[in-house]
Structures are given as structure tokens and as C-alpha cells.
Coordinates of C-alpha atoms in Angstrom, one line a residue:
M17 CA 0.3 0.1 -0.2
S18 CA 2.7 2.7 1.3
K19 CA 4.8 1.7 -1.6
N20 CA 2.6 3.4 -4.7
L21 CA 3.1 6.8 -2.3
T22 CA 4.6 9.6 -4.3
S23 CA 7.9 10.1 -2.1
R24 CA 8.2 13.8 -0.7
A25 CA 11.2 15.0 -2.4
E26 CA 9.3 14.1 -5.9
D27 CA 6.6 16.5 -5.6
Y28 CA 5.8 17.0 -2.0
S29 CA 1.9 18.2 -3.2
K30 CA 0.6 14.6 -4.4
W31 CA 2.9 12.9 -1.8
Y32 CA 0.5 14.7 0.7
N33 CA -3.1 14.7 -1.1
E34 CA -2.5 10.6 -2.0
L35 CA -1.5 9.8 1.5
V36 CA -4.6 11.4 3.4
V37 CA -6.9 8.8 0.4
K38 CA -4.8 6.1 1.3
A39 CA -4.4 6.7 4.3
D40 CA -8.1 6.5 4.6
L41 CA -8.6 9.7 6.0
A42 CA -10.7 11.5 4.1
E43 CA -11.8 11.8 0.5
N44 CA -13.4 14.9 -2.5
S45 CA -17.3 14.9 -1.7
A46 CA -19.7 15.0 -4.8
V47 CA -20.4 18.7 -3.3
R48 CA -17.3 20.5 -5.2
G49 CA -14.8 22.2 -2.5
C50 CA -16.0 19.7 0.8
M51 CA -14.2 16.9 2.2
V52 CA -15.9 13.2 3.2
I53 CA -13.3 12.9 6.1
K54 CA -14.1 8.8 7.1
P55 CA -13.5 7.2 10.6
Y56 CA -10.5 7.0 10.4
G57 CA -9.0 11.3 9.6
Y58 CA -12.5 12.0 12.1
A59 CA -10.6 9.5 14.8
I60 CA -7.5 12.0 15.3
W61 CA -9.6 15.4 14.8
E62 CA -12.2 13.5 17.6
K63 CA -8.7 13.2 20.0
M64 CA -7.9 17.3 19.1
Q65 CA -11.6 18.3 20.2
A66 CA -10.5 16.0 23.5
E67 CA -8.0 18.0 24.7
L68 CA -8.6 21.0 23.7
D69 CA -12.3 21.2 24.8
R70 CA -10.4 20.1 27.7
M71 CA -8.0 22.6 28.3
F72 CA -10.9 24.9 27.5
K73 CA -13.0 23.8 29.8
E74 CA -10.0 24.5 32.6
T75 CA -10.1 27.8 31.7
G76 CA -13.1 28.5 32.5
H77 CA -15.0 28.3 29.1
Q78 CA -18.8 27.0 28.1
N79 CA -19.9 25.2 24.8
A80 CA -22.4 26.4 23.1
Y81 CA -24.1 27.0 19.8
F82 CA -25.6 29.1 17.3
P83 CA -27.3 29.3 13.9
L84 CA -26.2 28.9 10.7
F85 CA -27.6 31.2 9.3
V86 CA -26.9 34.3 9.6
P87 CA -29.0 37.2 8.8
K88 CA -27.3 39.6 6.0
S89 CA -27.7 43.2 7.7
L90 CA -26.4 41.5 10.7
F91 CA -23.2 40.3 8.9
E92 CA -23.1 43.9 7.3
A93 CA -22.8 45.8 10.7
E94 CA -19.2 45.1 11.7
E95 CA -17.7 46.8 7.9
K96 CA -14.0 45.4 8.2
N97 CA -15.2 41.3 8.7
A98 CA -18.5 41.8 6.1
E99 CA -16.1 43.0 3.7
G100 CA -12.8 41.1 4.5
F101 CA -15.3 38.4 4.3
A102 CA -17.8 39.2 2.3
K103 CA -16.2 37.1 -1.5
E104 CA -15.9 34.1 0.6
C105 CA -19.3 34.0 1.6
A106 CA -22.3 31.3 0.5
V107 CA -25.9 32.9 0.1
V108 CA -29.1 31.9 0.7
T109 CA -31.8 33.1 -1.3
H110 CA -34.4 30.7 -1.6
Y111 CA -36.5 28.3 1.4
R112 CA -38.4 26.0 -1.0
L113 CA -38.2 24.2 -4.0
Q114 CA -41.2 22.6 -6.9
N115 CA -41.6 20.7 -9.0
D116 CA -40.1 21.9 -12.6
P117 CA -43.1 21.8 -14.6
D118 CA -40.2 21.5 -18.0
N119 CA -38.3 19.0 -16.9
P120 CA -41.0 16.0 -15.2
G121 CA -38.3 14.1 -12.0
K122 CA -36.9 17.5 -11.5
L123 CA -36.7 20.3 -9.0
R124 CA -36.0 24.0 -9.1
V125 CA -36.1 26.6 -7.0
D126 CA -39.9 27.9 -6.3
P127 CA -39.5 31.9 -7.6
E128 CA -42.9 32.3 -4.9
A129 CA -40.4 31.5 -2.3
K130 CA -37.7 34.1 -1.8
L131 CA -36.1 35.2 1.7
E132 CA -37.6 38.7 2.5
E133 CA -33.9 38.9 3.7
E134 CA -31.1 36.8 2.1
L135 CA -29.3 33.8 4.7
V136 CA -25.7 34.3 5.2
V137 CA -24.3 30.3 5.2
R138 CA -21.7 30.9 8.2
P139 CA -18.4 32.0 7.1
T140 CA -17.8 33.0 10.6
S141 CA -19.7 33.8 14.0
E142 CA -19.9 37.0 15.0
A143 CA -21.6 38.7 14.1
I144 CA -24.6 36.7 15.2
I145 CA -23.2 36.1 18.8
W146 CA -23.0 40.1 19.6
S147 CA -26.6 39.8 18.4
T148 CA -27.1 37.3 20.6
Y149 CA -24.7 38.6 23.1
K150 CA -26.2 42.1 23.6
G151 CA -29.9 41.2 25.3
W152 CA -26.8 39.0 27.3
I153 CA -25.3 41.9 28.8
Q154 CA -26.7 45.0 31.0
S155 CA -23.8 45.2 33.7
Y156 CA -20.7 44.5 34.5
R157 CA -22.2 41.5 36.7
D158 CA -23.0 39.9 33.7
L159 CA -19.3 40.1 32.2
P160 CA -16.9 38.6 31.5
I161 CA -18.7 35.5 28.8
L162 CA -17.0 32.8 28.1
I163 CA -18.7 30.9 25.2
N164 CA -17.0 28.8 22.3
Q165 CA -18.1 26.5 20.3
W166 CA -18.5 23.0 18.2
A167 CA -19.5 23.8 14.8
N168 CA -19.2 24.2 10.6
V169 CA -18.5 27.3 8.7
V170 CA -18.6 27.6 5.3
R171 CA -15.9 30.3 3.0
W172 CA -16.3 29.7 -0.7
E173 CA -12.6 28.6 -1.9
M174 CA -12.1 27.2 -5.4
R175 CA -8.5 26.2 -4.8
T176 CA -9.2 23.3 -2.4
R177 CA -7.0 20.8 -0.8
L178 CA -8.2 18.1 1.8
F179 CA -7.4 19.3 5.4
L180 CA -6.1 22.4 4.4
R181 CA -8.3 24.1 2.6
T182 CA -12.3 24.1 2.1
A183 CA -14.9 25.0 1.1
E184 CA -16.7 23.5 4.4
F185 CA -14.2 22.5 7.8
L186 CA -15.1 22.0 10.7
W187 CA -14.2 24.0 13.5
Q188 CA -13.8 25.9 17.0
E189 CA -14.4 29.4 17.6
G190 CA -14.5 31.0 21.2
H191 CA -15.9 34.3 21.4
T192 CA -15.4 36.3 24.9
A193 CA -16.9 39.5 26.5
H194 CA -15.3 41.6 28.9
A195 CA -15.9 44.4 31.6
T196 CA -12.3 45.6 30.1
K197 CA -9.9 46.2 28.1
A198 CA -7.4 45.1 30.2
E199 CA -8.7 41.6 30.7
A200 CA -10.1 41.0 26.9
V201 CA -6.1 41.6 25.7
A202 CA -5.2 38.8 28.3
E203 CA -7.9 36.6 26.8
A204 CA -6.4 36.5 23.3
K205 CA -3.1 36.1 24.4
Q206 CA -4.0 33.6 26.3
M207 CA -6.1 30.7 24.7
N208 CA -3.4 32.2 21.8
D209 CA -0.5 30.4 25.0
V210 CA -3.2 27.2 25.2
Y211 CA -2.9 27.1 21.0
A212 CA 0.5 26.7 21.1
E213 CA 0.4 24.3 24.5
F214 CA -1.8 21.8 22.4
A215 CA 0.3 21.8 19.3
E216 CA 3.9 21.1 20.8
N217 CA 2.2 17.9 23.6
F218 CA 0.0 17.3 21.0
M219 CA 1.0 17.4 18.4
A220 CA 4.7 17.4 18.8
I221 CA 4.8 20.8 17.0
P222 CA 7.0 23.8 17.5
V223 CA 5.7 26.7 16.8
I224 CA 6.1 30.7 17.5
K225 CA 4.2 32.6 19.2
G226 CA 3.5 35.7 17.1
V227 CA 1.1 38.9 16.2
K228 CA 0.6 39.5 13.1
T229 CA 1.3 42.6 11.0
E230 CA -2.4 44.6 9.9
S231 CA -2.5 43.5 6.9
E232 CA -2.2 39.6 7.7
R233 CA -5.3 40.4 10.7
F234 CA -9.0 39.1 11.5
S235 CA -11.4 41.4 9.6
G236 CA -12.3 44.2 12.3
A237 CA -9.3 42.7 15.3
I238 CA -7.1 45.3 16.7
D239 CA -4.7 42.9 17.3
T240 CA -4.6 39.0 15.9
Y241 CA -1.9 36.6 17.8
C242 CA -0.9 33.1 15.7
I243 CA 0.8 30.0 16.6
E244 CA 2.8 29.6 13.3
A245 CA 3.5 26.1 12.4
L246 CA 7.0 24.8 9.6
M247 CA 5.9 22.2 7.7
Q248 CA 8.5 19.6 6.3
D249 CA 8.7 21.1 2.8
G250 CA 9.6 24.5 4.0
K251 CA 6.6 26.4 4.1
A252 CA 5.2 27.5 7.0
L253 CA 1.5 27.4 8.3
Q254 CA -1.2 29.0 10.3
A255 CA -2.1 26.9 12.7
G256 CA -4.1 28.6 15.2
T257 CA -5.3 32.1 15.3
S258 CA -7.0 34.4 18.4
H259 CA -7.7 37.9 18.0
F260 CA -8.4 41.4 20.8
L261 CA -12.2 42.4 19.1
G262 CA -11.7 46.2 20.8
Q263 CA -14.8 47.7 21.0
N264 CA -15.9 47.4 17.5
F265 CA -18.3 44.9 17.7
A266 CA -19.7 46.0 20.2
K267 CA -20.3 49.1 18.7
A268 CA -21.3 47.4 16.1
F269 CA -24.2 46.0 17.6
D270 CA -24.8 48.5 19.9
V271 CA -23.9 46.2 23.2
K272 CA -23.5 48.4 26.7
F273 CA -23.3 47.6 29.6
T274 CA -23.0 49.7 33.6
N275 CA -19.5 49.6 34.6
N276 CA -18.9 49.3 38.3
E277 CA -18.0 53.1 38.1
G278 CA -22.5 53.5 37.2
K279 CA -21.1 54.3 34.1
L280 CA -22.0 52.7 30.5
D281 CA -20.1 51.5 28.2
Y282 CA -19.6 49.6 25.1
V283 CA -17.9 45.9 26.2
W284 CA -14.6 44.8 24.8
A285 CA -14.3 41.6 23.1
T286 CA -12.0 38.3 21.5
S287 CA -12.6 35.7 19.3
W288 CA -10.6 32.9 18.5
G289 CA -9.8 29.2 16.2
V290 CA -8.4 25.9 15.2
S291 CA -9.6 23.8 12.9
T292 CA -8.9 20.2 11.1
R293 CA -6.4 21.8 9.3
L294 CA -4.1 20.3 12.1
V295 CA -5.2 17.4 10.5
G296 CA -3.4 18.4 7.6
A297 CA -0.4 19.8 10.0
L298 CA -0.2 16.9 11.6
I299 CA -0.1 15.4 9.1
M300 CA 2.7 17.5 7.0
T301 CA 5.2 17.7 10.1
H302 CA 5.9 13.6 10.8
S303 CA 4.4 11.7 7.9
D304 CA 7.7 10.2 5.4
D305 CA 7.5 8.3 2.4
K306 CA 6.1 5.1 4.2
G307 CA 2.3 6.8 5.4
L308 CA 1.4 8.6 8.0
V309 CA 3.2 8.8 11.3
L310 CA 1.3 10.3 14.6
P311 CA 2.9 11.1 17.8
P312 CA 1.5 8.7 20.7
N313 CA -1.0 11.9 22.4
L314 CA -3.0 12.2 19.8
A315 CA -3.4 8.5 18.1
P316 CA -6.5 6.9 18.0
F317 CA -5.4 4.1 18.4
Q318 CA -1.4 4.2 20.0
V319 CA -0.7 0.1 20.1
V320 CA -1.6 -2.4 18.0
I321 CA -1.4 -6.2 18.1
V322 CA -0.9 -8.3 14.7
P323 CA -1.4 -12.1 15.9
I324 CA 0.7 -15.0 13.4
Y325 CA -0.8 -18.0 13.1
K326 CA -1.3 -21.2 10.7
T327 CA -3.9 -22.6 12.1
D328 CA -6.9 -21.3 14.3
E329 CA -6.2 -23.5 17.3
Q330 CA -3.1 -21.2 17.4
L331 CA -5.0 -18.2 16.7
E332 CA -7.7 -19.0 19.6
V333 CA -4.1 -19.6 22.2
I334 CA -2.6 -15.5 21.2
T335 CA -5.8 -14.2 20.8
E336 CA -6.1 -15.1 25.0
K337 CA -2.6 -13.9 25.1
A338 CA -2.9 -10.8 23.7
K339 CA -6.4 -10.0 25.4
G340 CA -4.5 -9.7 28.6
I341 CA -2.1 -8.0 27.4
I342 CA -4.4 -5.1 26.7
K343 CA -5.8 -4.9 29.5
E344 CA -2.9 -4.7 31.3
L345 CA -2.3 -1.6 29.0
K346 CA -5.7 0.1 29.3
S347 CA -5.7 -0.4 32.3
L348 CA -2.1 2.5 31.8
G349 CA -4.4 5.3 29.5
I350 CA -3.4 3.1 26.9
S351 CA -5.3 3.0 23.5
C352 CA -5.0 -0.7 21.8
K353 CA -6.5 -3.3 18.9
L354 CA -6.1 -6.6 18.5
D355 CA -6.3 -7.4 14.1
A356 CA -7.8 -10.4 14.4
R357 CA -9.2 -10.4 10.8
T358 CA -8.5 -13.3 8.9
T359 CA -9.4 -11.9 5.7
H360 CA -5.8 -10.2 5.7
R361 CA -2.4 -11.3 5.6
P362 CA -0.5 -10.1 8.3
G363 CA 2.2 -9.1 5.9
A364 CA -0.7 -7.2 4.6
K365 CA -2.0 -6.1 8.4
F366 CA 1.5 -4.7 8.7
A367 CA 1.4 -1.6 5.6
Q368 CA -1.8 -0.4 7.0
H369 CA -1.2 0.2 10.3
E370 CA 2.3 1.5 8.8
L371 CA 0.7 3.0 6.4
Q372 CA -1.5 4.6 9.1
G373 CA 1.4 5.3 11.5
V374 CA 0.1 3.2 14.3
P375 CA 2.9 4.3 17.6
L376 CA 4.5 0.8 18.1
R377 CA 3.1 -2.8 16.5
I378 CA 3.4 -5.8 18.2
A379 CA 3.4 -8.8 16.7
I380 CA 2.7 -12.3 18.7
G381 CA 3.3 -16.2 17.3
Q382 CA 3.6 -20.0 17.9
R383 CA 7.1 -19.2 19.6
D384 CA 6.6 -16.0 20.6
I385 CA 4.2 -17.3 23.1
D386 CA 6.4 -20.2 23.9
N387 CA 9.5 -18.0 24.6
G388 CA 7.8 -15.5 26.3
T389 CA 8.2 -12.9 23.9
V390 CA 7.1 -10.8 21.2
E391 CA 8.3 -8.6 18.3
L392 CA 7.8 -4.5 19.8
A393 CA 8.2 -2.5 16.1
R394 CA 8.4 1.2 16.0
R395 CA 6.4 3.5 13.5
D396 CA 8.7 6.5 13.9
T397 CA 12.3 5.3 13.2
L398 CA 10.5 1.3 11.5
T399 CA 12.9 -0.5 13.8
K400 CA 12.1 -3.6 15.9
D401 CA 12.5 -5.8 18.7
V402 CA 12.5 -9.7 20.9
I403 CA 10.8 -8.3 24.2
G404 CA 9.8 -10.4 27.1
M405 CA 6.4 -10.0 28.1
T406 CA 7.0 -9.7 31.6
D407 CA 8.3 -6.5 30.5
L408 CA 6.8 -5.3 27.2
V409 CA 4.0 -3.2 29.1
S410 CA 5.9 -1.1 31.0
K411 CA 8.6 -0.6 27.8
V412 CA 5.6 -0.1 25.8
E413 CA 4.5 2.5 28.6
L414 CA 8.6 4.2 28.0
L415 CA 8.5 3.8 24.3
L416 CA 4.8 5.8 23.4
K417 CA 6.1 8.8 25.9
T418 CA 9.4 8.8 23.4
I419 CA 8.3 8.5 20.4
Q420 CA 6.5 11.9 21.5
D421 CA 9.2 14.1 22.7
E422 CA 11.6 11.8 20.1
L423 CA 8.6 13.9 17.5
F424 CA 8.8 17.7 19.1
S425 CA 12.7 17.4 18.6
K426 CA 13.4 16.2 15.6
A427 CA 10.1 18.9 14.3
I428 CA 12.6 21.6 17.1
K429 CA 15.5 20.8 14.9
F430 CA 14.3 20.6 11.6
R431 CA 12.2 24.3 12.2
D432 CA 15.4 25.4 13.5
T433 CA 17.8 24.5 11.3
H434 CA 15.5 26.4 8.9
T435 CA 15.3 29.4 9.6
T436 CA 17.6 31.6 9.2
E437 CA 18.8 35.0 9.2
V438 CA 18.6 37.6 6.3
D439 CA 20.2 40.8 6.0
D440 CA 19.5 41.6 2.1
F441 CA 17.0 41.0 -0.5
E442 CA 19.2 39.1 -3.0
T443 CA 20.0 36.6 0.1
F444 CA 16.8 36.6 0.8
K445 CA 15.4 35.5 -2.6
T446 CA 18.0 32.8 -3.1
V447 CA 16.6 31.0 0.8
L448 CA 13.3 31.7 -0.5
E449 CA 13.4 29.4 -3.6
T450 CA 16.5 26.6 -2.7
K451 CA 16.7 26.7 1.8
T452 CA 13.1 27.8 2.0
G453 CA 12.1 27.8 5.9
F454 CA 11.2 31.1 8.6
I455 CA 13.0 33.2 7.0
S456 CA 14.3 36.6 10.1
A457 CA 14.7 39.4 8.8
H458 CA 14.4 43.2 9.2
W459 CA 11.2 45.2 7.7
D460 CA 10.2 48.9 6.9
G461 CA 7.1 48.6 9.1
T462 CA 5.8 49.6 6.2
A463 CA 1.9 47.8 4.0
E464 CA 3.9 48.7 0.8
T465 CA 7.0 47.3 1.5
E466 CA 5.0 43.9 2.3
Q467 CA 2.8 43.8 0.1
K468 CA 5.6 44.3 -3.2
I469 CA 7.7 41.4 -0.7
K470 CA 5.2 39.3 -2.0
E471 CA 4.5 40.7 -5.5
L472 CA 7.9 39.1 -6.4
T473 CA 8.8 36.2 -3.8
K474 CA 5.3 35.0 -2.9
A475 CA 7.1 35.1 1.1
T476 CA 4.4 36.9 3.2
I477 CA 5.1 38.4 7.0
R478 CA 4.0 35.4 9.0
C479 CA 4.0 36.7 12.3
I480 CA 5.7 39.5 14.8
P481 CA 7.6 37.3 17.2
M482 CA 6.2 37.5 20.8
D483 CA 9.7 37.1 21.7
V484 CA 11.7 39.2 19.4
K485 CA 14.0 41.1 20.0
K486 CA 14.8 45.0 19.6
E487 CA 17.4 45.7 17.7
A488 CA 18.4 48.4 14.7
G489 CA 18.4 47.5 10.9
K490 CA 17.4 48.3 7.7
C491 CA 14.7 46.7 5.9
V492 CA 16.0 43.8 4.1
Y493 CA 13.7 45.3 1.1
T494 CA 14.2 49.0 1.2
G495 CA 17.1 49.8 3.2
N496 CA 15.4 52.1 5.5
P497 CA 15.6 52.5 9.4
S498 CA 13.5 48.9 11.2
T499 CA 13.3 48.1 15.0
N500 CA 13.2 44.8 14.8
R501 CA 12.9 41.4 12.7
V502 CA 9.7 39.8 11.3
L503 CA 9.6 36.2 9.9
F504 CA 8.9 35.2 6.5
A505 CA 8.0 32.2 4.5
K506 CA 5.8 31.1 2.1
A507 CA 2.5 29.6 3.1
Y508 CA 0.1 28.0 2.7

């Protein structure tokens, strides 16, 4: 199965597309630009959801749900937000179909069923949520409101790629309301930190926390905080964003409250989100030419046991032994699966689990039963060892932690060796085309320079790192004065 994958060196994009399909993660649907997330792919997303949901609740947030449809008048209330998303909106104009009198057996839109006001299929929920918050907030005692929702959104994309960019995708979006600017800014930064912690501790992806430039920030935001990751092809991927919205949406929807001094004021807002794009990030950060490589913390199954047998009697004995191992592993919180399918030979099972990135594979045959051993294979290093059964459970527990840590270390090493400080534009272009990765360079702070660099190289400013050092320098393009470096890269 995995032998049919195009190699990353030959065509990285093709490798990615083939891997998503062949590993049974997702496929294109009958609806142009939309995907079907298959059970194995959805299991990875469910693992992500579970951990993020736990982290959100630990920081005081609650889940709720808001409508899929947003009346156009509400959507356009915050002008910058509406303008930013206008070209990506799907719009509902009618509410009924009818039989087509000119084409028996076919349907048409009922011309008499036109909506009085068009409904936008949510590309993001600030408008519908802030129109709701207006009825929830009267006093400082009603604040803060810390709400998250798990939902789908639609952004009409013409160029799509499974998980990375589709017309409809799954995500979570947090929307919070605060009494003060300081509280809202702290919230936006906190949630960006939560995303970074999740990416590094669960996805094993090192990220750079930063602030977006004005031209790259979310439409309607005062500041956009982000986490940026580097993929194996040297392109950057925005893995999560958190926005300080100021009072823009409160003013657009007239959301005021009486503060603790008895004065009326507008509420301060944030929003933040990550999506199924994270599954794409996971694939592109760790996987190889043989298939997926999944960090144990997010693998649907951390261990798979494959029986090697010749007779039904042997299978029965091996299965009983495997069930005992599984019981011990599960008692330690380790997810495992017995692949006892009689329709597939062991070699085919090995190939499938390798392709799907199961971190550890245990093979047990009759000889292993007799010798009190098993064969234990690591997916990340493709190495195998013979382990005594008495040591197996402790060895598995240790190896899963080792794999998680080593995947993270490997990704850090790749990012660090593909981050280059550059001081002139010719070197900038050479590094971008040959070495790729992040380029740390001075920028004069103008949108004009940012746009010109993008036009000439297709590189964008990914972020101004949160820990950036203040240092006098000259803009890599104009030579004008600069006070700090920013990170450029080509991106998805």
C-alpha cells in the first residue's frame, strides 16, 4: 500500500494528497470543494477536540451553539469583518423547491419562495453571536462571558486541498466579552498560549507565537495573535489564531453595559479558533514516504497487536494472550487494538498500520508464546525488537513517551535548521528558493513594502514573534530603518 505513495522529494503536494486518501483519512465529496472525513481521520479530529475542549474548560470556558445562518443585515453591521469575508460567503436566497413543470421528475427553485432577507451561511460567527450578546449583557455583573462553540463554517474556496483548505470545514470558535480592555487582551493572549501548548504537547509540533501585521490580521480585529508552524517542505502553516477585537463588534451591535462606577460603556471582545487544518499540519510535520507518522498523544490507537498463526487453535491461544496484554495496557490509559481479521495476511496488516501511522505494533506468533516474547515495532524509526512479555507493558509505556518526545525534538531541529537570518534582498530570494523555511529579516513596518515583497517572492510576513528582540537594522527590501526582525515564509 505505502509503496505506491509518491515520495516527498519527488512531489510534496502529490505525496500529501495521496497520503490523505490512501491512509483513509478523507476524500473529496460530490460537493465541489468539500470533503468527506472518514472514520480514521475523524478519530484523529475527535482526539484533538477532546484535549482542546478539556483545556478550554480548564480556563473557564463553556460550550454553546449558535445558528448556521446569519441575516445579511447582521453580517454587514461590522464593516471591516463583512468586507473581509464578502467574497467567500455562500448565500441562501430562497426557502423552497418545487417540481419543475418543464422537466418532469426534476426540481427547481420556487420563484415565489424568495426570502425577504438573504441569509449568509456562517463563514465565522461574530455577527450572530454579538447580536445575541446584546440581550445577555446589561451590567458588569454579567461579564465576562466565556463561550466556545464546536461547529462547521463555509468559506467559498475555489482552490481546495483536503484538510488544509476546503469550502466547508470543522472548527471551534471562542467568543468572549469583557468589562475592560486589559481583560480582553489577556484573554486573547491566554488562548494563543493554549493553542501553542496543545500544538507542542499533543501534536509534537513546535510553534512560534507572534502577532500578525495589520494586512494579515483578522478582519475586524485590533490585534491578531497566532501560532506559526513549519512543514517539511519549508512552507509555513498558520496553526491557530486569537483576536483582540477591541470594542468594534460591541459598537456595531450596540452592546453596552453599566460598569462598576455606574457608567455606560461598550464591551470588549475576543474571538479565537482552530480547525481541521490541524489534521493537515499533523500529517505534514511528521509523516514520511511510507505513510502517516502519528504522535502517540493523538493516535486513534497507540498500539496494535497482530497475531501470527497457522491454525485456528494457534489463533485462539494467541488471541487470549493478546487480550491479557490489552487489558493491562488499557488500565494504564493506553489505547490499543487487536487486529484479528482473518481476511488479511499479516504482511497486509503490517502495511496498513504502517501507512496509518500506528505508533507501536506488537506481533505475536506461536513461537513467541512458547518463548515468552513478542516482536515490538516502532513506526517512527521503523525499528523492531524482541521483548520479553514480562517487560512488555512497561516497555510500551516508556516507548510511547519516547516517541512523542523524539517527534517533537526532530521537528524542532528541522525548524531551527530552516530558520535563517537575512540582511539583503538577494540573499532573501536565494534562501527562499533553495533552502526554504522561515526567514528572519528586518522590515520597515509599511504595508507597501510588505505587499511588494509578497508580489516579488510570494513570501508573506508570518508574524512578529512575541519574544522578538529590539535591534536597530535596515529593511531587507527598502533599506529604511527598522527596530526588529519579523518572520517571512511562503505559506499554505
